Amino acid sequence: MNPITFSFNIIQDLKLMLGYGFMLHAFEAGTIVAIIAGIVGYFVVLRRSSFAAHALSHIGFAGAAGAVLMGVNPIFGLLVFTSSGGIIMALLERKAASRDVEIGTVLAFMLGLGVLFISLYSGYATEAYSLLFGEILGISSANVTITLVAGLVILLAVSLIYHPLLFSSLDEDVAEAKGLSMIWIGILFMLLVAVATSIAVQVVGVLLIFALMVTPAAIAMRLSKKPFRGMMISVAIALLVTWFGLFVSFYEPYPVSFFIASAVFLLYLLTRGLQKITNFSLTERK
Amino acid sequence: MNKTSEGMITAKSLAASYDGKIIWQDANFSIGRGEFVAVLGPNGAGKTTLFRLLLGLKRPSAGELSILDEPPKRGNPRVGYVPQKHLIDNEMSVEAIELVKLGISGGEWGFVIPCRGECEKARMMMRDVGAEHLSERSLGSLSGGELQRVFLAEALVSDPDLLLLDEPLASLDIRRQGELVQLIRNVTKSRNITALLIAHDINPLLPVLDRIVYVANGKVAIGKPEEILNSHFLTSLYETPVEVLKNSQGRIAVLGVEEIGHIHTHEHQL
Ligand SMILES: Nc1ncnc2c1ncn2[C@@H]1O[C@H](COP(=O)(O)OP(=O)(O)O)[C@@H](O)[C@H]1O
Ligand SMILES: [Mg+2]
């Protein structure tokens, strides 16, 4: 149990909290991940690619298991497996909309490898648990640096291909006729999702990846029909719930990912509920 | 301006095939600036394939094709395109005007959020196609006819000389078909744009079209409506009896074509 209690002086509380190295690291990594997940998640939802994000995080699990087996930092296993898995998926099927079968096929194969790695490594249970549900409070400063580098690469990549990515998400055939390569955009997009899920797994884990990669963007899309604004709202929501989760978990002995997943789910319900009410009153007035 | 003296599209002994299977061949035609051309023919005859050649997405298997005296190339800014299939479902909650803006900026690399002219251009284009009131609506909430107007604006916003429309009338009722055809006619005429429009039913196009490209039976024919749409011509094109009927209001029905289309797909499979 944590002996420190919440004092209602948030500035004071934060000061105290960030005085602990592990909390500072968690806030740093959590902030980077939330920004990246909010942005990439927007495209994931726009391109109807939640299944790809789901599959890539699970593939990352297999990669991390392999890395642990070889005595390497799991984040490298995550990055290598999700990236190669993403590229294979993009190459197998050009059209993002009809990629389900290819994703499922690659997912099954990679998870098969994961099972092998786990069976080969005896002391795996706790490692597996933190991969599945996230272990942000234990993140090392080396991993914070890796997360920062990965985050900056994604930001740079998204800002370079923003228009083509958006165009191909909305009107694939016209974008192709305009000279954009759907193969390359598909590969780049899957790489973005791969790297984003790899770093997000550290915060929410493989099983809760949607809490940061899908739900904030889904809420944002209900709140704004302008892509850039939507992306910023998605980032804001991801940041809000991540900070909230970290803050609360400092006082409560429950997992951060639980607080994040619950907070974002409540926001989602709230948005839908409020929209139902406003739509209802609008139609009534007519 | 002398309209047809300037060639927009020229095809000489043109052929198209997929994996060695010839779709149609020996097509010879030229289409002038400002012409409104209907592209007709049964399903699977190769109409969309002709568009793919013009867009530079596919190479001819034989012969020559040129647009404004240049071979087709992908990303040609002089060609606007409305494809047959779209990704938009009713969950697509992005403003219609964003798609039109991407008609200008969609191919640009780099990240510039403030508008540099494309917002104003997109707004004016939406106005020109009578869709100003749809600008802020989400794409997923638009009806078939409204969406076609947005696609039209998206295709026209980059100021093309040639407009390719693949079955834009497919999911519309007869009244909406007539309205959209008139709209396309008006915007292309006022900008002196050549329009090729793939359609299944010729009737909504009869009041506006200049010529017809007829793709069938492995061949491509071109001519004025009265030259193409008669029993004699189509019978010789298909090499099997086809009847063209006209009712008192001038509506035209071509009988025997779809059945022939079926026979042909069977023959290919054998
Ligand atoms: N990518 C492709 N690979 C192989 N065959 C194709 C391809 N695209 C179209 N075809 C075939 O070419 C023929 C013409 O297709 P298409 O041009 O789409 O016909 P239309 O638009 O007139 O209905 C059809 O038999 C179709 O099956
Ligand atoms: Mg077609």
Coordinates of C-alpha atoms in Angstrom, one line a residue, chain A residues 42 46 48 97 158-164 166-174 176-182 221-222 224-228, chain B residues 55 57 74-75 81 83 85-89 91-95 98-99 102-103 105-113 136-138 154 158:
Chain A
Y42 CA -7.1 9.0 -35.6
L46 CA -10.5 6.8 -40.2
R48 CA -11.2 1.3 -40.3
A97 CA -10.6 -2.0 -46.3
V158 CA 2.9 11.9 -40.1
S159 CA 3.7 15.5 -40.8
L160 CA 5.4 14.5 -44.1
I161 CA 2.6 12.2 -45.4
Y162 CA -0.3 14.0 -43.7
H163 CA -2.1 14.9 -47.0
P164 CA -1.5 11.7 -48.9
L166 CA -5.7 11.6 -45.4
F167 CA -6.5 11.5 -49.1
S168 CA -6.0 7.8 -49.5
S169 CA -8.1 7.2 -46.4
L170 CA -11.0 9.1 -47.9
D171 CA -10.7 8.3 -51.6
E172 CA -8.3 5.6 -52.5
D173 CA -9.0 5.4 -56.2
V174 CA -8.7 9.1 -56.9
E176 CA -4.0 6.6 -56.8
A177 CA -5.0 8.3 -60.0
K178 CA -3.3 11.4 -58.7
G179 CA -0.1 9.5 -58.7
L180 CA 0.1 8.4 -55.1
S181 CA 1.4 4.9 -54.5
M182 CA -1.2 2.9 -52.4
M221 CA -14.5 12.0 -34.5
R222 CA -17.8 12.4 -32.8
S224 CA -15.2 17.3 -34.8
K225 CA -15.6 16.7 -38.5
K226 CA -12.4 18.5 -39.3
P227 CA -9.4 16.1 -39.5
F228 CA -6.8 18.3 -37.9
Chain B
L55 CA -5.4 7.8 -66.2
L57 CA -2.9 3.4 -64.3
R74 CA -0.5 9.0 -63.6
G75 CA -1.1 12.1 -61.6
Y81 CA -11.6 11.6 -62.1
P83 CA -14.3 6.6 -59.8
K85 CA -16.2 2.8 -56.1
H86 CA -15.8 4.9 -53.0
L87 CA -14.7 4.2 -49.5
I88 CA -17.3 6.4 -47.9
D89 CA -19.7 4.7 -45.6
E91 CA -19.6 6.4 -40.4
M92 CA -17.3 8.7 -42.3
S93 CA -17.5 11.7 -40.2
V94 CA -15.3 14.1 -42.1
E95 CA -16.6 17.3 -43.7
E98 CA -12.2 18.5 -46.7
L99 CA -12.4 16.0 -49.6
L102 CA -7.7 17.2 -50.9
G103 CA -8.5 17.4 -54.6
S105 CA -3.6 19.4 -51.7
G106 CA -4.0 15.6 -51.5
G107 CA -0.8 14.8 -53.3
E108 CA 1.4 17.3 -51.4
W109 CA 4.1 16.2 -49.0
G110 CA 4.8 18.1 -45.9
F111 CA 2.5 19.6 -43.3
V112 CA 0.9 23.0 -43.8
I113 CA -2.3 23.5 -41.9
E136 CA -19.9 21.3 -43.5
R137 CA -21.9 18.1 -43.6
S138 CA -20.1 14.9 -42.9
E154 CA -13.3 17.2 -55.9
S158 CA -7.7 21.2 -59.7

